[in-house]
XYZ file of C-alpha atoms in Angstrom:
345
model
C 3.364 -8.008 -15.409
C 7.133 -7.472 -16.501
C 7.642 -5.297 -19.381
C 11.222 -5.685 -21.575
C 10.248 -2.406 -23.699
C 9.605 -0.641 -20.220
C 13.236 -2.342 -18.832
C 14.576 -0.700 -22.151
C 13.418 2.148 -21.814
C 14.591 2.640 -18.164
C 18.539 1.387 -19.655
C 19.431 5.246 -19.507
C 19.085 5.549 -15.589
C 19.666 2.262 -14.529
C 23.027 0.396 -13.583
C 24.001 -2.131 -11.134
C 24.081 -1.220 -7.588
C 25.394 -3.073 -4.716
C 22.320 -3.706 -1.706
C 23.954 -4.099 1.923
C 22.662 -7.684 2.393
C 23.248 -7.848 6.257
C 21.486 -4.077 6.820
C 18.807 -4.821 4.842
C 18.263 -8.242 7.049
C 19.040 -6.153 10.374
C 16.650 -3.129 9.356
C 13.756 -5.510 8.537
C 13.735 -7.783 11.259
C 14.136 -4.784 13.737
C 11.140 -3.604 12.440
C 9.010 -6.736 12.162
C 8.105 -6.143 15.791
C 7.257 -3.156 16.028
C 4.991 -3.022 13.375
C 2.886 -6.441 14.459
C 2.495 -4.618 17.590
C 0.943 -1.373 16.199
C -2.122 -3.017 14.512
C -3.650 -4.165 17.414
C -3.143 -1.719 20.185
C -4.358 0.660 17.978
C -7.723 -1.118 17.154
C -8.165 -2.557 20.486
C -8.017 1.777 21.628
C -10.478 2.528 18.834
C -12.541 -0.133 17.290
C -11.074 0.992 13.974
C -9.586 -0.623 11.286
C -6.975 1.908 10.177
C -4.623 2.475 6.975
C -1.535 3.628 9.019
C -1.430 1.194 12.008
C -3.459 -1.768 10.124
C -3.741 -1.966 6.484
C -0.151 -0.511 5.673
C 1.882 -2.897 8.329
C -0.165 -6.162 7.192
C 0.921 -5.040 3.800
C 4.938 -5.012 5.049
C 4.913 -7.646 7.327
C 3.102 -9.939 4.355
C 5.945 -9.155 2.359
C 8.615 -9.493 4.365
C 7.240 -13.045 5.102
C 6.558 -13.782 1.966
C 10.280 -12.932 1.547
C 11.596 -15.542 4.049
C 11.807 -13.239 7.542
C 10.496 -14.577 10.698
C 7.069 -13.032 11.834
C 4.832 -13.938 14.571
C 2.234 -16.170 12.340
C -0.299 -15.928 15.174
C -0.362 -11.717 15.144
C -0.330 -11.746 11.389
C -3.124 -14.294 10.993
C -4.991 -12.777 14.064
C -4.532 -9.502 12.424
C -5.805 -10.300 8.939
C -8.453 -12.379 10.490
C -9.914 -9.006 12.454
C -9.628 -7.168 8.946
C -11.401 -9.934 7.197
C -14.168 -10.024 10.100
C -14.892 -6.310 9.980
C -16.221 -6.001 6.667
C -17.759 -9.480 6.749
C -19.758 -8.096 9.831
C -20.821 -4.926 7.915
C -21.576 -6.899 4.593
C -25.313 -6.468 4.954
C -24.731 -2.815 5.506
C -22.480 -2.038 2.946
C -25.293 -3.914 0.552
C -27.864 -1.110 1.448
C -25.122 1.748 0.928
C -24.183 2.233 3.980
C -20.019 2.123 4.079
C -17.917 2.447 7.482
C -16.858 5.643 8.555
C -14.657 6.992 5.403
C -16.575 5.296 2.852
C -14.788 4.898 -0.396
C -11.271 6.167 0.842
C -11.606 3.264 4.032
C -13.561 1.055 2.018
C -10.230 1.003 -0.714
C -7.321 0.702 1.591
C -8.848 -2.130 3.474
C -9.344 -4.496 0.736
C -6.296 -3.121 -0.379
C -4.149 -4.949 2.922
C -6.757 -8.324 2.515
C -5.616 -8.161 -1.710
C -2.233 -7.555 -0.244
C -1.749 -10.629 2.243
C -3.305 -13.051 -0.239
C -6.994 -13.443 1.606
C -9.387 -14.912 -0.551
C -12.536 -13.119 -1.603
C -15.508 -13.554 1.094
C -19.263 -12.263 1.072
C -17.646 -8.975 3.274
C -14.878 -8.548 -0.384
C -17.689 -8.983 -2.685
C -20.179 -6.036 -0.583
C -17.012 -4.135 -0.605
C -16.206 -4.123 -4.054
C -19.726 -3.972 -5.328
C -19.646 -0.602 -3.221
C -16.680 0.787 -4.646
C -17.619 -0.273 -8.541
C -21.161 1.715 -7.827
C -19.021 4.831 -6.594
C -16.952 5.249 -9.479
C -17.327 8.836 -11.000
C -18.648 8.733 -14.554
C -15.049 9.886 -15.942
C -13.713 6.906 -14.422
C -12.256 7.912 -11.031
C -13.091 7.355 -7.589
C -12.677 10.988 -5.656
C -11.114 11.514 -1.890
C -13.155 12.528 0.663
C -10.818 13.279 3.149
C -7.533 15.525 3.416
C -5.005 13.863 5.450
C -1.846 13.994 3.165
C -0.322 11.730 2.586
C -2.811 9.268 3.446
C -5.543 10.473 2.468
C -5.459 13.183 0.104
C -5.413 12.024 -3.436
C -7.936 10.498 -5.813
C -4.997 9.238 -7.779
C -4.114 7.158 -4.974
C -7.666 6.414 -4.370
C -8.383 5.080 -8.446
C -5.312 3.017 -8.347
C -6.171 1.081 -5.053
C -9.382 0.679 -6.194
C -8.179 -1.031 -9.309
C -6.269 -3.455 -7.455
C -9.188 -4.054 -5.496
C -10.939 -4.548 -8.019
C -9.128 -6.987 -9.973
C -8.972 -9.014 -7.200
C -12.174 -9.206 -5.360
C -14.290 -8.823 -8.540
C -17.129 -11.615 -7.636
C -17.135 -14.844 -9.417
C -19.055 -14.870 -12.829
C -18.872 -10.890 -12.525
C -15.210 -9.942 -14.066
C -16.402 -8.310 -17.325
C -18.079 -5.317 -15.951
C -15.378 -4.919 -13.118
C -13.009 -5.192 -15.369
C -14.655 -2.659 -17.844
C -14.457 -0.343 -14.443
C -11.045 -1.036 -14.362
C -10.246 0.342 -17.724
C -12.069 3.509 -17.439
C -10.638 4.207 -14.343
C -7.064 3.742 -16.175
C -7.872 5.103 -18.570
C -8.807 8.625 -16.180
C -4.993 7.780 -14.716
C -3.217 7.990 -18.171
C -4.414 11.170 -18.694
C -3.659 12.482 -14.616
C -1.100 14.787 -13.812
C 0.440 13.703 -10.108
C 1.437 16.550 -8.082
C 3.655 14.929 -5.925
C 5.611 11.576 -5.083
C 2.895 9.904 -3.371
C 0.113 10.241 -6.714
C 3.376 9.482 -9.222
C 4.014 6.245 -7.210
C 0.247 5.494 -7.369
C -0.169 6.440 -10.799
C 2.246 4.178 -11.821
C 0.711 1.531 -9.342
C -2.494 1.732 -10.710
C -1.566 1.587 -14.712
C 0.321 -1.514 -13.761
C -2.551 -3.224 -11.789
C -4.951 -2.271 -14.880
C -2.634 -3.917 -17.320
C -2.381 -0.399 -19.341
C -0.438 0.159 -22.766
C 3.622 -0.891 -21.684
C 4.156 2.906 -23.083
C 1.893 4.411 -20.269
C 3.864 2.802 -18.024
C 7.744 2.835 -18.987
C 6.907 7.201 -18.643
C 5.440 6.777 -15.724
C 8.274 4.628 -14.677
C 10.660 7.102 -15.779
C 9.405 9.929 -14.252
C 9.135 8.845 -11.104
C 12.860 7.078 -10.921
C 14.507 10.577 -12.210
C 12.524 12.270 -8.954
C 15.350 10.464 -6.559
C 17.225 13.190 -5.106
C 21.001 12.684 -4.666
C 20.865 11.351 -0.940
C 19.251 8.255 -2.387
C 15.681 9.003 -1.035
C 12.589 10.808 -2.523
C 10.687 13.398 -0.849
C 6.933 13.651 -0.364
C 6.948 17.073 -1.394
C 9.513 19.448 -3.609
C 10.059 21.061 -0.127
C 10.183 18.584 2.013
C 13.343 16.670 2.703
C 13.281 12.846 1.373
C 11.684 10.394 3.931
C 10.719 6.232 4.258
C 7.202 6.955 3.424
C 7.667 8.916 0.069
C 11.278 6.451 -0.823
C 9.425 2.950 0.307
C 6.332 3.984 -1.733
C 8.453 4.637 -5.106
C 10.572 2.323 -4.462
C 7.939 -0.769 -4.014
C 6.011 1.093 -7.114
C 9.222 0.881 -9.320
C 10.043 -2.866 -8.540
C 6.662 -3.533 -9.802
C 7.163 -1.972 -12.747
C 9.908 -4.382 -13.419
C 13.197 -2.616 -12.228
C 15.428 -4.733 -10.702
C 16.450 -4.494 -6.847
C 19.861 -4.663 -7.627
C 19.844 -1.611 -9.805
C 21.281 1.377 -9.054
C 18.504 3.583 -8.318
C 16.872 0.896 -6.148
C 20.015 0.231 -4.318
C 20.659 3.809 -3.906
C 16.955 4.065 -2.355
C 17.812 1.111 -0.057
C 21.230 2.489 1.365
C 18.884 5.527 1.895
C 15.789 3.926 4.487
C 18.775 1.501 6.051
C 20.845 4.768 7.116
C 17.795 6.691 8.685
C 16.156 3.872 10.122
C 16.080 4.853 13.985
C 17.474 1.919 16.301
C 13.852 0.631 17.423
C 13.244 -0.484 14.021
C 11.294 2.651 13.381
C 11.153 5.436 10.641
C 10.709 9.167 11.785
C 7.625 10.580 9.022
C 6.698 13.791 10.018
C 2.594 14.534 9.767
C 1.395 17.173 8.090
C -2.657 16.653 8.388
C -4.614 18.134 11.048
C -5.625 15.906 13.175
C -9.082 14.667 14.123
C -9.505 12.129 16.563
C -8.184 12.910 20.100
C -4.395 11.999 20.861
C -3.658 9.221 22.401
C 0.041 6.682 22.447
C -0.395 3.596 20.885
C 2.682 1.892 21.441
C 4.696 2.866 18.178
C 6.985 6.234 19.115
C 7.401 10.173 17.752
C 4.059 11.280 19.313
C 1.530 13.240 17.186
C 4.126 12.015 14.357
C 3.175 8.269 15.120
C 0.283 7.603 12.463
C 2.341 8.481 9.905
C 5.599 7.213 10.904
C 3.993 4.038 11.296
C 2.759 3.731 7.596
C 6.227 5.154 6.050
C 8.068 2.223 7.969
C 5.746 -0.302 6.533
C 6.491 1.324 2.576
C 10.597 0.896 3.919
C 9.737 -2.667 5.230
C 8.231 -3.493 2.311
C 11.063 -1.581 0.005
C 13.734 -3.529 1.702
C 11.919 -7.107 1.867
C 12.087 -6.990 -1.732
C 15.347 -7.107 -2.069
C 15.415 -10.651 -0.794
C 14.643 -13.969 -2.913
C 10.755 -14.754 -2.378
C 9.541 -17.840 -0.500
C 7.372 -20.334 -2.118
C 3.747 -18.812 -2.962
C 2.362 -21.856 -1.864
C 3.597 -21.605 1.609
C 1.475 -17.717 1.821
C -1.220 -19.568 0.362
C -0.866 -22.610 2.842
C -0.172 -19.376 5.490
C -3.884 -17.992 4.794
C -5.752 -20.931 3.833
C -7.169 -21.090 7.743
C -8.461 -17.911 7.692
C -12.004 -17.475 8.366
C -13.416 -15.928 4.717
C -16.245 -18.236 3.916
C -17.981 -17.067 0.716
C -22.037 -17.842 1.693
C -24.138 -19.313 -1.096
């Protein structure tokens, strides 16, 4: 939803920018690549369904197709079909309480790529989100249970991807109590104080997926677009310097909150991720989590640096594709209407 009082409100900040049309094409379709290939070399390694080398890059390279770049249809569709597949083969499971490995903070970010890339709700979505409603904390927010910042570190992020989830898995015949979920959970966001650029993007995510009061939302807007530092980016953390993950993530956050790519704080974010992009199409994240699964390459580059660098060039993908005119919804519905999501009776 588009909101004129929040567009008003935002008048102060925002003027016309000019968006390097031809870098924004380049940067994207440099990237496309390298992202379709992360997904699976990293699941075929581990069995895993991750956020950083799965969830995250079906998110960008949804919406840069959705946006009119080429893909490869077959890796995306393969891709979605293997995240579809692993919660439909775990439905049962999931039924009796039993989550994969992560739980809540897995569970989320999954259905958050299958809400993402348009997959319709299956018996695996409705286990899933029957999980997560039961999970919610009685003041209305789902809590982290892991720290890997930026990741996976935040309950803020966790409540607002679970409110997307939410809203779109909620079973058929079942939408008034998930939606009464959804409201106390914004209702536990209005009142949240983010710490940092990754829970003020998802704050303002997650009032805007939970339809809250415009007002909520233009000062959460607001807030977050006066955080861009002067080299055009935004910075995970006060002390860090700016980066793709913490700029895309804003940047995706604030064109859903209605401002215009073509405004000057947008196209100031863009010039930013298309002058740091690296010439493989990549984005350089540095990791600051511990790590806890033993090291191994999977195919996208900076080394112990790769989860993350691989889920801040997805939130830069996705940034830039939004710059460009969308493609017919009908065509990304035609695109996932083969998947394999049957919804048993």
């Amino acid at each position: 939803m588009r909101w004129v009082s929040l567009l008003a409100a935002l008048a102060s900040v925002l003027h016309a920018g000019t968006v390097d049309e031809a870098g924004v094409r380049n940067s994207v379709e440099r990237a496309i690549p390298l992202l379709q290939k992360a997904g699976p070399a990293f699941t075929s390694r581990t069995g895993c369904i991750s956020c950083h080398h799965n969830v995250l890059p079906s998110m960008a390279v949804t919406a840069a197709h959705d946006r009119g770049f080429a893909v490869d249809m077959a890796a995306m569709n393969n891709m979605l079909q293997v995240e579809a597949k692993y919660l439909e083969d775990r439905a049962g499971r999931i039924l009796q309480g039993l989550p994969p490995p992560g739980a809540e903070d897995t569970m989320s970010y999954l259905l958050f790529a299958l809400a993402a890339s348009h997959v319709p709700g299956n018996d695996g979505t409705d286990a899933g989100v029957r999980y997560l409603k039961i999970r919610q904390a009685a003041d209305g927010r789902w809590s982290i249970h892991t720290h890997r910042p930026p990741l996976e570190a935040s309950s803020i992020a966790l409540t607002a991807t679970t409110i997307r989830v939410l809203d779109a898995f909620a079973p058929p015949g079942q939408r008034a109590p998930y939606r009464e979920s959804i409201r106390r959970a914004a209702q536990w966001l209005e009142h949240a104080t983010p710490r940092n650029t990754d829970e003020a993007s998802y704050r303002l995510a997650g009032l805007i997926w939970a339809d809250a009061a415009p007002a909520a939302v233009a000062q959460a807007a607001m807030a977050l677009a006066r955080a861009q530092r002067p080299d055009g980016g935004w910075s995970q953390l006060t002390t860090l310097e700016s980066d793709a993950w913490a700029t895309g993530e804003a940047l995706v956050t604030l064109e859903a909150a209605g401002m215009k790519t073509t405004d000057s704080v947008y196209a100031r974010g863009v010039a930013f991720l298309v002058r740091t992009q690296f010439p493989d199409g990549s984005w350089h994240v540095k990791t600051r989590s511990e790590a806890i699964q033993p090291y191994f390459e999977s195919g996208f580059p900076y080394g112990p640096d790769q989860w993350i660098s691989a889920a801040g060039t997805s939130w830069a993908v996705t940034a830039l594709s939004l710059t460009q005119p969308a493609a017919s919804v009908r065509a990304a519905h035609r695109r996932t209407a083969g998947l394999r999501c049957p919804r048993l009776s």
